[in-house]
Amino acid sequence: MAYLTTTETGQPVLILKEGTGRSRGKEAQRNNIMAVRIIAEAIKTTLGPRGMDKMLISGMGDIMITNDGAAILKEIDVEHPAAKMMVDVAKTQDEMVGDGTTTAMILAGELLGKAQELLDQKIHPTMIVSGYRKAFQKAEEVLQKIGTPVDLDDRETLRKVAVTAMASKVVGEARQHLAKIAVDAVKQIVEQRGEKNSADIDSIQIIKKAGKSLADTELIQGIILDKEVVHPGMPKRIEKAKIALINTALEVKKTEISAEIRIHEPTQMKAFLDQENHMLKDMVEKVKKAGANVLVCQKGIDDLAQHLLAKDGIMAARRAKESDMEKLAKATGGRIINNLDDLKAKDLGEAGLVEERKIGNDKMVFIEKCKDPKSVSVLIRAGLEKMIDEAERAIHDALSVVADVIENNQVVAGGGAVEAEIAKELRDYATKVGGREQLAIEAFADSAEAIPKTLAENAGLNTIDILVALRSAHQKEKGYTMGVDVFSGDVTNMLEKGVIEPVWVKQQALKSATEVASMILRIDDVIAATKPKAEGMPSREEE
């Protein structure tokens, strides 16, 4: 039973339901901090080009091999409430900037680890939280100060940003090829909104098909429909295509309520069937009259309508996904029509080539060579299904960071250079703040240094030597570009090495880590209630 208080005579007073668990004070804080640190430790070894992979096996026996922080946390079944907050942080980081999840996890774990040491020294949690927030604000200033603007027409720099994001993925030498695809794809879908550039990577369709190798992954200037041409008599290749995008069925609608039709003689039956055929012919005629030679339908196409379309030399695909229809409209410049009566020549989309191709065992319709498409496709190929999945995660990271740079035009050196510079600046800043908050700011500085330290650890380097060399390099003028080269084992200029990351990714990682650490530090009571169960009624678990 759970008691919250006692009377003057020492009699316990029952406040909470039977079965309710409660931990408070230092015990609650210690449990929460430990849970977060365990998650951070599990993810830690995946950081950097020399990071290791995790094999995750689901309850169904499905296997995933990855070192993507967001993917790992999404797959593992976390029970502890504080650890679940870390999963939410990873999800937010991935949705906001698409990269930096592992960095955010490690920072959060380190911030709470250092906070535990301060709590043991009798420093109040609110004082630590206040120091952390001041440190984060200072870190933001440092990021803005050392950030370098990028010429958005400089594809080489954008390519380096994409390669850096994929450095830890197991895509090998193909990362240069994938980085070029990522840059070309994002540059193609950029839209001007007021004075800002917008690059929504949801406009980039990712299609995965086993076979060939990663080097055969290609960018399609248009959209791939994972459908086949509906009728064998239709053309399989059309150049200079005029595409009708229809969100209505080319079928005779059945009545919504039960209806009875009484037919007394054969001529009436014939008239009834002829009317149905006439309606279908009329639909096909409207498509033909608009000048379309390709039809993509979101709903069904009747057998007779298929025959008539084939007769008129019109290629058709049916039951296309709504998301694919929207991408097709962006790619071809067409308009999705809900009523065939509204279909006009100006509503048709255009593509240089529409062709059905067999990829592996599947037939797919390629709608490509579009003129300035605002939606494009990446067809990922690889010999192994697991490699395709990891390549998709690599491409997602690459697309995300290129889009981040285009939307927020600043980059910094990678390889732990940023974190080392932030640590140096924070130590100088801490002495100016003074008091107990100074200790929290210095703890934040130590936590930031965990990133270059982990990079060195994962590469099998001597972490003490690396940190000493890194601190020394950052004391020099323009030392903020000096980071850990995990391949040579030296501290070098990471900008010259081409290891570049978006400022926005770093800023979001710092923000996420600071927020989750601050929130967990302020918790001093954890009350876990039992689920209510009505008498005679099965619980959700029993259902």
Coordinates of C-alpha atoms in Angstrom, one line a residue:
M1 CA 0.0 0.0 0.0
A2 CA 1.1 3.6 -0.6
Y3 CA 1.2 6.1 2.3
L4 CA 1.9 9.7 1.9
T5 CA 1.8 10.9 5.5
T6 CA 1.3 9.9 9.1
T7 CA -0.8 11.3 12.0
E8 CA 0.8 12.8 15.1
T9 CA 0.5 9.4 16.8
G10 CA 2.4 7.8 13.9
Q11 CA -0.7 6.2 12.3
P12 CA -0.2 5.9 8.5
V13 CA -2.7 7.7 6.4
L14 CA -3.5 6.0 3.1
I15 CA -3.8 8.5 0.2
L16 CA -2.9 6.6 -2.9
K17 CA -4.4 3.5 -4.4
E18 CA -3.1 0.1 -3.4
G19 CA -0.3 -0.9 -5.8
T20 CA 0.8 2.6 -6.4
G21 CA 4.6 3.0 -6.5
R22 CA 6.4 6.1 -5.3
S23 CA 10.0 7.3 -5.1
R24 CA 11.1 10.8 -4.1
G25 CA 14.0 13.1 -3.4
K26 CA 17.4 11.9 -4.2
E27 CA 16.2 8.4 -5.0
A28 CA 13.9 9.7 -7.7
Q29 CA 16.5 11.9 -9.2
R30 CA 19.2 9.2 -9.2
N31 CA 16.8 6.7 -10.9
N32 CA 15.9 9.1 -13.6
I33 CA 19.5 10.2 -14.3
M34 CA 20.6 6.5 -14.3
A35 CA 17.9 5.6 -16.9
V36 CA 18.9 8.5 -19.2
R37 CA 22.6 7.7 -18.9
I38 CA 22.0 4.0 -19.7
I39 CA 20.3 5.1 -23.0
A40 CA 23.1 7.5 -23.8
E41 CA 25.8 4.8 -23.1
A42 CA 24.0 2.4 -25.4
I43 CA 24.0 4.9 -28.2
K44 CA 27.5 6.3 -27.6
T45 CA 29.5 3.7 -29.5
T46 CA 27.7 4.6 -32.8
L47 CA 29.1 8.1 -33.0
G48 CA 31.4 9.0 -35.8
P49 CA 32.9 7.3 -38.9
R50 CA 34.6 4.7 -36.7
G51 CA 31.4 4.1 -34.7
M52 CA 29.9 0.6 -34.3
D53 CA 26.5 -0.7 -35.5
K54 CA 23.6 -2.2 -33.4
M55 CA 21.7 -5.3 -34.4
L56 CA 18.0 -5.0 -33.3
I57 CA 15.7 -8.0 -33.3
S58 CA 12.0 -7.3 -33.0
G59 CA 9.5 -9.6 -31.2
M60 CA 8.5 -10.9 -34.7
G61 CA 12.1 -11.8 -35.4
D62 CA 12.8 -9.0 -37.9
I63 CA 16.4 -7.8 -37.9
M64 CA 17.6 -4.3 -38.2
I65 CA 21.3 -3.4 -38.4
T66 CA 22.0 0.4 -38.0
N67 CA 24.0 3.0 -36.2
D68 CA 21.3 5.7 -36.7
G69 CA 20.4 7.0 -33.2
A70 CA 16.8 7.9 -34.1
A71 CA 16.2 4.5 -35.7
I72 CA 17.7 2.6 -32.7
L73 CA 15.5 4.4 -30.2
K74 CA 12.4 4.1 -32.3
E75 CA 12.9 0.3 -32.4
I76 CA 13.8 -0.5 -28.8
D77 CA 10.9 -0.9 -26.4
V78 CA 11.7 1.5 -23.5
E79 CA 9.8 1.1 -20.2
H80 CA 11.3 3.8 -17.9
P81 CA 9.5 7.1 -18.1
A82 CA 12.7 9.2 -18.1
A83 CA 14.1 7.0 -20.8
K84 CA 11.0 7.5 -22.9
M85 CA 11.7 11.3 -22.7
M86 CA 15.0 10.5 -24.4
V87 CA 13.1 8.7 -27.2
D88 CA 11.0 11.8 -27.6
V89 CA 14.1 14.0 -27.8
A90 CA 15.5 11.7 -30.6
K91 CA 12.2 11.8 -32.5
T92 CA 12.1 15.7 -32.3
Q93 CA 15.7 16.0 -33.4
D94 CA 15.1 13.7 -36.3
E95 CA 11.9 15.5 -37.4
M96 CA 13.3 19.0 -37.0
V97 CA 16.7 18.6 -38.6
G98 CA 17.1 15.0 -39.6
D99 CA 20.5 14.5 -38.1
G100 CA 22.4 14.9 -34.8
T101 CA 20.3 12.5 -32.7
T102 CA 23.3 10.6 -31.3
T103 CA 25.0 13.9 -30.4
A104 CA 21.9 15.0 -28.6
M105 CA 21.6 11.7 -26.7
I106 CA 25.3 11.8 -25.6
L107 CA 25.1 15.4 -24.5
A108 CA 21.9 14.8 -22.4
G109 CA 23.5 11.8 -20.7
E110 CA 26.7 13.7 -19.9
L111 CA 24.8 16.8 -18.7
L112 CA 22.8 14.6 -16.2
G113 CA 26.0 12.7 -15.2
K114 CA 27.7 15.9 -14.3
A115 CA 24.6 17.2 -12.6
Q116 CA 24.6 14.1 -10.4
E117 CA 28.1 15.0 -9.2
L118 CA 26.9 18.5 -8.4
L119 CA 23.8 17.2 -6.6
D120 CA 26.1 15.1 -4.4
Q121 CA 27.9 18.3 -3.5
K122 CA 24.6 19.6 -2.1
I123 CA 24.0 22.1 -5.0
H124 CA 20.3 22.6 -5.6
P125 CA 18.8 21.3 -8.9
T126 CA 17.3 24.7 -9.8
M127 CA 20.7 26.2 -9.5
I128 CA 22.1 23.6 -11.9
V129 CA 19.2 24.1 -14.3
S130 CA 19.8 27.9 -14.3
G131 CA 23.5 27.4 -15.0
Y132 CA 22.7 25.0 -17.8
R133 CA 20.3 27.5 -19.5
K134 CA 22.9 30.3 -19.3
A135 CA 25.5 27.9 -20.8
F136 CA 23.1 27.0 -23.6
Q137 CA 22.5 30.7 -24.4
K138 CA 26.3 31.3 -24.5
A139 CA 26.8 28.2 -26.7
E140 CA 24.2 29.6 -29.2
E141 CA 26.2 32.9 -29.3
V142 CA 29.4 30.9 -30.0
L143 CA 27.7 29.0 -32.8
Q144 CA 26.5 32.2 -34.5
K145 CA 30.0 33.7 -34.1
I146 CA 31.9 30.8 -35.6
G147 CA 29.3 29.9 -38.2
T148 CA 30.3 30.4 -41.9
P149 CA 27.8 31.4 -44.5
V150 CA 27.5 29.2 -47.6
D151 CA 27.0 30.2 -51.2
L152 CA 23.9 28.1 -52.1
D153 CA 25.2 27.7 -55.6
D154 CA 28.4 26.1 -54.2
R155 CA 27.5 22.5 -54.8
E156 CA 30.9 21.2 -53.6
T157 CA 30.3 22.6 -50.1
L158 CA 26.8 21.2 -50.0
R159 CA 28.2 17.8 -51.1
K160 CA 30.7 17.9 -48.3
V161 CA 27.9 18.6 -45.8
A162 CA 26.0 15.5 -47.2
V163 CA 29.1 13.3 -47.0
T164 CA 29.8 14.3 -43.4
A165 CA 26.2 13.3 -42.5
M166 CA 26.7 9.9 -44.0
A167 CA 30.3 9.4 -42.7
S168 CA 29.1 7.0 -40.0
K169 CA 26.8 4.9 -42.2
V170 CA 27.9 1.6 -43.8
V171 CA 27.4 2.8 -47.4
G172 CA 31.2 2.8 -48.0
E173 CA 32.5 4.5 -51.2
A174 CA 29.0 5.0 -52.5
R175 CA 28.6 7.9 -50.1
Q176 CA 30.1 10.3 -52.7
H177 CA 27.6 9.2 -55.2
L178 CA 24.7 9.4 -52.7
A179 CA 25.9 12.8 -51.6
K180 CA 25.7 14.1 -55.2
I181 CA 22.2 12.7 -55.6
A182 CA 21.1 14.4 -52.3
V183 CA 22.5 17.8 -53.3
D184 CA 20.9 17.6 -56.8
A185 CA 17.5 16.4 -55.3
V186 CA 17.3 19.2 -52.7
K187 CA 18.5 21.9 -55.1
Q188 CA 15.7 20.8 -57.5
I189 CA 12.9 21.2 -55.0
V190 CA 14.0 24.5 -53.4
E191 CA 11.1 27.1 -53.4
Q192 CA 11.4 30.8 -52.6
R193 CA 9.0 31.8 -49.8
G194 CA 9.3 35.6 -49.3
E195 CA 12.9 36.3 -48.6
K196 CA 13.6 32.7 -47.3
N197 CA 14.4 29.5 -49.1
S198 CA 12.3 26.5 -48.3
A199 CA 13.3 22.9 -49.0
D200 CA 10.7 20.4 -47.9
I201 CA 12.3 16.9 -48.3
D202 CA 8.8 15.3 -48.1
S203 CA 8.7 16.3 -51.8
I204 CA 11.5 13.8 -52.5
Q205 CA 10.1 10.3 -53.0
I206 CA 12.3 7.4 -51.9
I207 CA 11.8 4.1 -53.7
K208 CA 13.7 1.0 -52.6
K209 CA 14.3 -2.0 -54.8
A210 CA 16.7 -4.9 -54.2
G211 CA 19.2 -5.7 -57.0
K212 CA 22.3 -4.2 -58.6
S213 CA 24.5 -2.1 -56.2
L214 CA 24.5 1.2 -54.3
A215 CA 26.4 2.8 -57.1
D216 CA 23.2 2.2 -59.3
T217 CA 21.1 4.3 -57.1
E218 CA 19.7 7.1 -59.3
L219 CA 17.9 10.4 -59.2
I220 CA 14.8 10.6 -61.3
Q221 CA 13.6 14.1 -62.5
G222 CA 10.0 13.1 -61.8
I223 CA 8.1 10.5 -60.0
I224 CA 8.1 6.7 -59.9
L225 CA 4.7 5.0 -59.5
D226 CA 4.9 1.6 -57.9
K227 CA 2.1 0.4 -60.2
E228 CA 1.9 -1.2 -63.6
V229 CA 0.0 -0.2 -66.7
V230 CA -3.6 -1.4 -66.2
H231 CA -4.2 -3.0 -69.6
P232 CA -1.8 -5.1 -71.8
G233 CA -3.0 -3.3 -74.9
M234 CA -1.9 0.1 -73.7
P235 CA 1.4 1.6 -74.9
K236 CA 4.3 1.0 -72.5
R237 CA 6.3 4.1 -73.5
I238 CA 5.1 7.6 -74.3
E239 CA 7.3 10.6 -75.0
K240 CA 6.1 14.2 -74.6
A241 CA 3.5 12.9 -72.3
K242 CA 0.4 14.9 -71.4
I243 CA -0.7 13.6 -68.0
A244 CA -4.3 13.7 -66.5
L245 CA -4.3 13.4 -62.7
I246 CA -7.8 12.2 -61.7
N247 CA -9.1 11.7 -58.2
T248 CA -12.3 10.0 -59.2
A249 CA -13.2 6.5 -60.4
L250 CA -13.6 5.7 -64.0
E251 CA -16.4 3.3 -63.1
V252 CA -20.2 3.5 -62.9
K253 CA -21.1 4.3 -59.4
K254 CA -23.3 1.9 -57.5
T255 CA -26.1 3.4 -55.5
E256 CA -25.5 3.9 -51.8
I257 CA -28.9 2.5 -50.9
S258 CA -30.4 -0.8 -52.0
A259 CA -32.3 -0.3 -55.2
E260 CA -34.5 -2.6 -57.2
I261 CA -34.8 -2.4 -61.0
R262 CA -37.6 -4.3 -62.6
I263 CA -37.0 -5.4 -66.2
H264 CA -39.8 -7.0 -68.2
E265 CA -38.3 -7.5 -71.6
P266 CA -34.8 -8.1 -73.1
T267 CA -34.7 -4.7 -74.9
Q268 CA -34.9 -3.0 -71.5
M269 CA -31.9 -5.1 -70.3
K270 CA -29.9 -4.1 -73.3
A271 CA -30.8 -0.4 -72.8
F272 CA -29.7 -0.6 -69.2
L273 CA -26.3 -2.1 -70.2
D274 CA -25.9 0.3 -73.1
Q275 CA -26.5 3.2 -70.8
E276 CA -23.7 1.9 -68.4
N277 CA -21.4 1.5 -71.4
H278 CA -22.3 5.0 -72.7
M279 CA -21.4 6.6 -69.3
L280 CA -18.0 4.9 -69.4
K281 CA -17.4 5.9 -73.0
D282 CA -18.3 9.5 -72.1
M283 CA -15.7 9.4 -69.3
V284 CA -12.9 8.2 -71.6
E285 CA -14.0 10.7 -74.3
K286 CA -13.5 13.6 -71.7
V287 CA -9.9 12.4 -71.0
K288 CA -9.2 12.1 -74.7
K289 CA -10.8 15.5 -75.5
A290 CA -8.5 17.2 -73.0
G291 CA -5.6 15.9 -75.0
A292 CA -4.2 13.5 -72.4
N293 CA -2.1 10.5 -73.5
V294 CA -1.4 9.3 -69.9
L295 CA -3.9 8.9 -67.1
V296 CA -3.1 8.4 -63.5
C297 CA -6.1 7.6 -61.4
Q298 CA -6.3 7.6 -57.6
K299 CA -9.3 5.3 -57.7
G300 CA -10.5 2.3 -59.8
I301 CA -10.8 2.0 -63.6
D302 CA -13.5 -0.2 -65.1
D303 CA -12.5 -3.1 -67.5
L304 CA -14.4 -1.4 -70.3
A305 CA -12.8 1.9 -69.6
Q306 CA -9.4 0.2 -69.7
H307 CA -10.2 -1.3 -73.1
L308 CA -11.4 2.1 -74.5
L309 CA -8.4 3.9 -73.1
A310 CA -6.1 1.3 -74.7
K311 CA -8.0 1.6 -78.0
D312 CA -7.3 5.4 -78.0
G313 CA -3.5 4.8 -77.2
I314 CA -3.8 6.3 -73.7
M315 CA -1.5 4.7 -71.0
A316 CA -3.2 4.4 -67.6
A317 CA -2.3 3.5 -64.0
R318 CA -4.9 3.2 -61.2
R319 CA -5.1 3.3 -57.4
A320 CA -2.1 5.6 -57.0
K321 CA -1.4 6.8 -53.5
E322 CA -2.6 10.3 -52.5
S323 CA 0.9 11.3 -51.6
D324 CA 2.2 10.1 -55.0
M325 CA -0.6 12.1 -56.7
E326 CA 0.5 15.3 -54.8
K327 CA 4.1 14.7 -55.8
L328 CA 3.1 14.1 -59.4
A329 CA 1.2 17.4 -59.5
K330 CA 4.4 19.2 -58.2
A331 CA 6.6 17.3 -60.6
T332 CA 4.6 17.7 -63.8
G333 CA 2.8 21.0 -63.2
G334 CA -0.6 19.3 -63.5
R335 CA -3.7 19.7 -61.4
I336 CA -5.5 16.9 -59.6
I337 CA -9.1 16.9 -60.9
N338 CA -12.0 15.6 -58.7
N339 CA -14.6 15.8 -61.5
L340 CA -14.0 14.7 -65.1
D341 CA -16.3 17.5 -66.4
D342 CA -13.7 20.0 -65.1
L343 CA -10.7 18.4 -67.0
K344 CA -9.2 20.9 -69.4
A345 CA -6.0 20.9 -71.4
K346 CA -4.5 23.5 -69.0
D347 CA -4.9 21.0 -66.1
L348 CA -2.6 18.4 -67.7
G349 CA 0.9 17.8 -66.4
E350 CA 3.8 17.4 -68.8
A351 CA 6.7 14.9 -68.8
G352 CA 9.4 14.2 -71.4
L353 CA 9.0 10.4 -70.9
V354 CA 6.5 8.0 -69.3
E355 CA 7.6 4.4 -69.4
E356 CA 6.7 1.1 -67.7
R357 CA 9.9 -0.7 -66.6
K358 CA 10.5 -4.0 -64.8
I359 CA 12.7 -3.6 -61.7
G360 CA 13.5 -7.0 -60.2
N361 CA 10.1 -8.8 -60.2
D362 CA 8.0 -5.7 -60.1
K363 CA 6.7 -3.4 -62.9
M364 CA 6.8 0.3 -62.2
V365 CA 5.8 3.4 -64.2
F366 CA 8.6 6.0 -64.5
I367 CA 7.3 9.6 -65.1
E368 CA 10.5 11.4 -65.8
K369 CA 12.3 14.2 -67.7
C370 CA 9.9 16.7 -66.2
K371 CA 10.6 20.4 -66.8
D372 CA 11.8 22.0 -63.6
P373 CA 10.0 19.5 -61.3
K374 CA 9.3 20.6 -57.7
S375 CA 9.2 16.9 -56.6
V376 CA 11.7 14.2 -57.6
S377 CA 12.4 10.6 -56.8
V378 CA 15.5 8.7 -55.6
L379 CA 15.5 5.0 -56.6
I380 CA 17.8 3.2 -54.1
R381 CA 19.4 -0.1 -55.3
A382 CA 21.6 -2.5 -53.3
G383 CA 22.1 -6.3 -53.3
L384 CA 21.0 -6.8 -49.7
E385 CA 17.7 -5.7 -48.2
K386 CA 19.4 -4.6 -44.9
M387 CA 21.8 -2.5 -47.0
I388 CA 18.9 -0.8 -48.8
D389 CA 17.3 0.1 -45.5
E390 CA 20.6 1.6 -44.1
A391 CA 21.1 3.4 -47.4
E392 CA 17.7 4.9 -47.0
R393 CA 18.6 6.2 -43.6
A394 CA 21.9 7.6 -45.0
I395 CA 20.0 9.3 -47.8
H396 CA 17.5 10.8 -45.4
D397 CA 20.3 12.3 -43.2
A398 CA 22.0 13.7 -46.3
L399 CA 18.9 15.2 -47.7
S400 CA 18.0 16.7 -44.3
V401 CA 21.4 18.4 -43.7
V402 CA 21.5 19.8 -47.3
A403 CA 18.0 21.2 -46.7
D404 CA 19.1 22.6 -43.3
V405 CA 21.9 24.5 -44.9
I406 CA 19.6 25.9 -47.6
E407 CA 17.0 27.0 -45.1
N408 CA 19.6 28.3 -42.5
N409 CA 22.6 29.3 -44.4
Q410 CA 25.5 28.6 -41.9
V411 CA 27.9 25.8 -41.4
V412 CA 30.6 24.9 -38.9
A413 CA 33.5 22.4 -38.8
G414 CA 32.7 18.9 -37.6
G415 CA 34.9 16.3 -35.8
G416 CA 34.1 17.7 -32.4
A417 CA 35.6 21.1 -33.3
V418 CA 32.4 23.0 -32.4
E419 CA 32.0 21.3 -29.1
A420 CA 35.6 21.9 -28.2
E421 CA 35.2 25.7 -29.0
I422 CA 32.0 25.9 -27.0
A423 CA 33.7 24.2 -24.0
K424 CA 36.6 26.7 -24.2
E425 CA 34.3 29.7 -24.4
L426 CA 32.1 28.4 -21.6
R427 CA 35.0 28.0 -19.2
D428 CA 35.9 31.7 -19.8
Y429 CA 32.3 32.7 -19.3
A430 CA 31.8 30.6 -16.1
T431 CA 34.4 32.7 -14.2
K432 CA 32.5 35.9 -15.1
V433 CA 29.2 34.4 -13.8
G434 CA 30.6 33.2 -10.5
G435 CA 28.7 31.6 -7.7
R436 CA 27.3 28.1 -7.8
E437 CA 26.0 28.6 -11.4
Q438 CA 29.7 28.7 -12.4
L439 CA 30.0 25.1 -11.5
A440 CA 27.0 24.2 -13.6
I441 CA 28.4 26.1 -16.6
E442 CA 31.8 24.4 -16.2
A443 CA 29.9 21.0 -16.1
F444 CA 28.2 22.0 -19.4
A445 CA 31.6 22.7 -20.9
D446 CA 32.9 19.2 -19.7
S447 CA 29.7 17.6 -21.2
A448 CA 30.3 19.4 -24.6
E449 CA 33.8 17.9 -24.7
A450 CA 32.2 14.4 -24.5
I451 CA 31.6 14.6 -28.3
P452 CA 35.3 14.8 -29.4
K453 CA 36.2 12.5 -26.5
T454 CA 33.7 9.8 -27.8
L455 CA 34.8 10.3 -31.4
A456 CA 38.4 9.5 -30.2
E457 CA 37.2 6.6 -28.0
N458 CA 35.3 5.0 -30.9
A459 CA 38.3 5.3 -33.1
G460 CA 40.6 3.6 -30.6
L461 CA 42.6 6.7 -29.9
N462 CA 44.0 7.9 -26.6
T463 CA 41.3 10.3 -25.3
I464 CA 43.5 12.2 -22.9
D465 CA 46.1 13.0 -25.5
I466 CA 43.4 14.0 -28.0
L467 CA 41.7 16.3 -25.5
V468 CA 44.9 18.0 -24.5
A469 CA 45.9 18.6 -28.1
L470 CA 42.4 19.8 -28.9
R471 CA 42.3 22.3 -26.0
S472 CA 45.8 23.6 -27.0
A473 CA 44.7 24.0 -30.7
H474 CA 41.6 26.0 -29.7
Q475 CA 43.6 28.5 -27.7
K476 CA 45.2 29.7 -31.0
E477 CA 43.7 32.2 -33.3
K478 CA 41.0 30.7 -35.6
G479 CA 41.4 27.4 -33.7
Y480 CA 37.7 26.8 -33.8
T481 CA 38.0 24.7 -36.9
M482 CA 40.3 22.2 -35.2
G483 CA 38.7 18.8 -34.6
V484 CA 39.5 15.1 -34.3
D485 CA 40.5 13.3 -37.5
V486 CA 39.6 9.7 -36.5
F487 CA 41.5 8.2 -39.5
S488 CA 44.9 9.8 -38.9
G489 CA 44.5 10.2 -35.1
D490 CA 45.5 13.8 -35.2
V491 CA 43.9 17.1 -34.4
T492 CA 43.5 18.9 -37.7
N493 CA 41.6 21.7 -39.5
M494 CA 38.2 20.0 -40.2
L495 CA 37.1 22.6 -42.7
E496 CA 40.1 21.9 -44.9
K497 CA 39.3 18.1 -44.5
G498 CA 35.8 18.8 -45.8
V499 CA 34.1 17.7 -42.6
I500 CA 31.3 20.3 -42.4
E501 CA 28.0 20.3 -40.5
P502 CA 25.0 22.7 -40.4
V503 CA 24.8 25.2 -37.5
W504 CA 21.1 24.3 -37.2
V505 CA 21.8 20.7 -36.4
K506 CA 24.3 21.6 -33.7
Q507 CA 21.9 24.2 -32.2
Q508 CA 19.0 21.8 -32.1
A509 CA 21.1 19.0 -30.5
L510 CA 22.3 21.4 -27.8
K511 CA 18.7 22.7 -27.2
S512 CA 17.2 19.2 -27.0
A513 CA 19.9 17.9 -24.6
T514 CA 19.6 21.0 -22.4
E515 CA 15.8 20.9 -22.2
V516 CA 15.6 17.2 -21.4
A517 CA 18.3 17.4 -18.8
S518 CA 16.7 20.5 -17.2
M519 CA 13.3 18.8 -17.1
I520 CA 14.6 15.6 -15.5
L521 CA 16.6 17.5 -12.9
R522 CA 13.5 19.3 -11.7
I523 CA 11.7 16.0 -10.9
D524 CA 12.0 15.0 -7.2
D525 CA 8.9 12.8 -6.9
V526 CA 7.8 9.9 -9.1
I527 CA 4.3 8.5 -8.4
A528 CA 3.4 5.5 -10.6
A529 CA -0.3 4.8 -10.4
T530 CA -2.0 1.5 -11.1
K531 CA -4.5 1.4 -14.0
P532 CA -8.1 1.5 -12.7
K533 CA -10.0 -1.8 -13.3
A534 CA -13.8 -1.9 -13.1
E535 CA -15.2 -4.9 -11.2
G536 CA -16.3 -7.6 -13.6
M537 CA -14.8 -5.8 -16.6
P538 CA -11.7 -7.1 -18.4
S539 CA -8.7 -4.8 -18.4
R540 CA -7.1 -3.6 -21.7
E541 CA -4.4 -6.2 -21.2
E542 CA -6.9 -9.0 -20.8
E543 CA -8.8 -7.9 -23.9

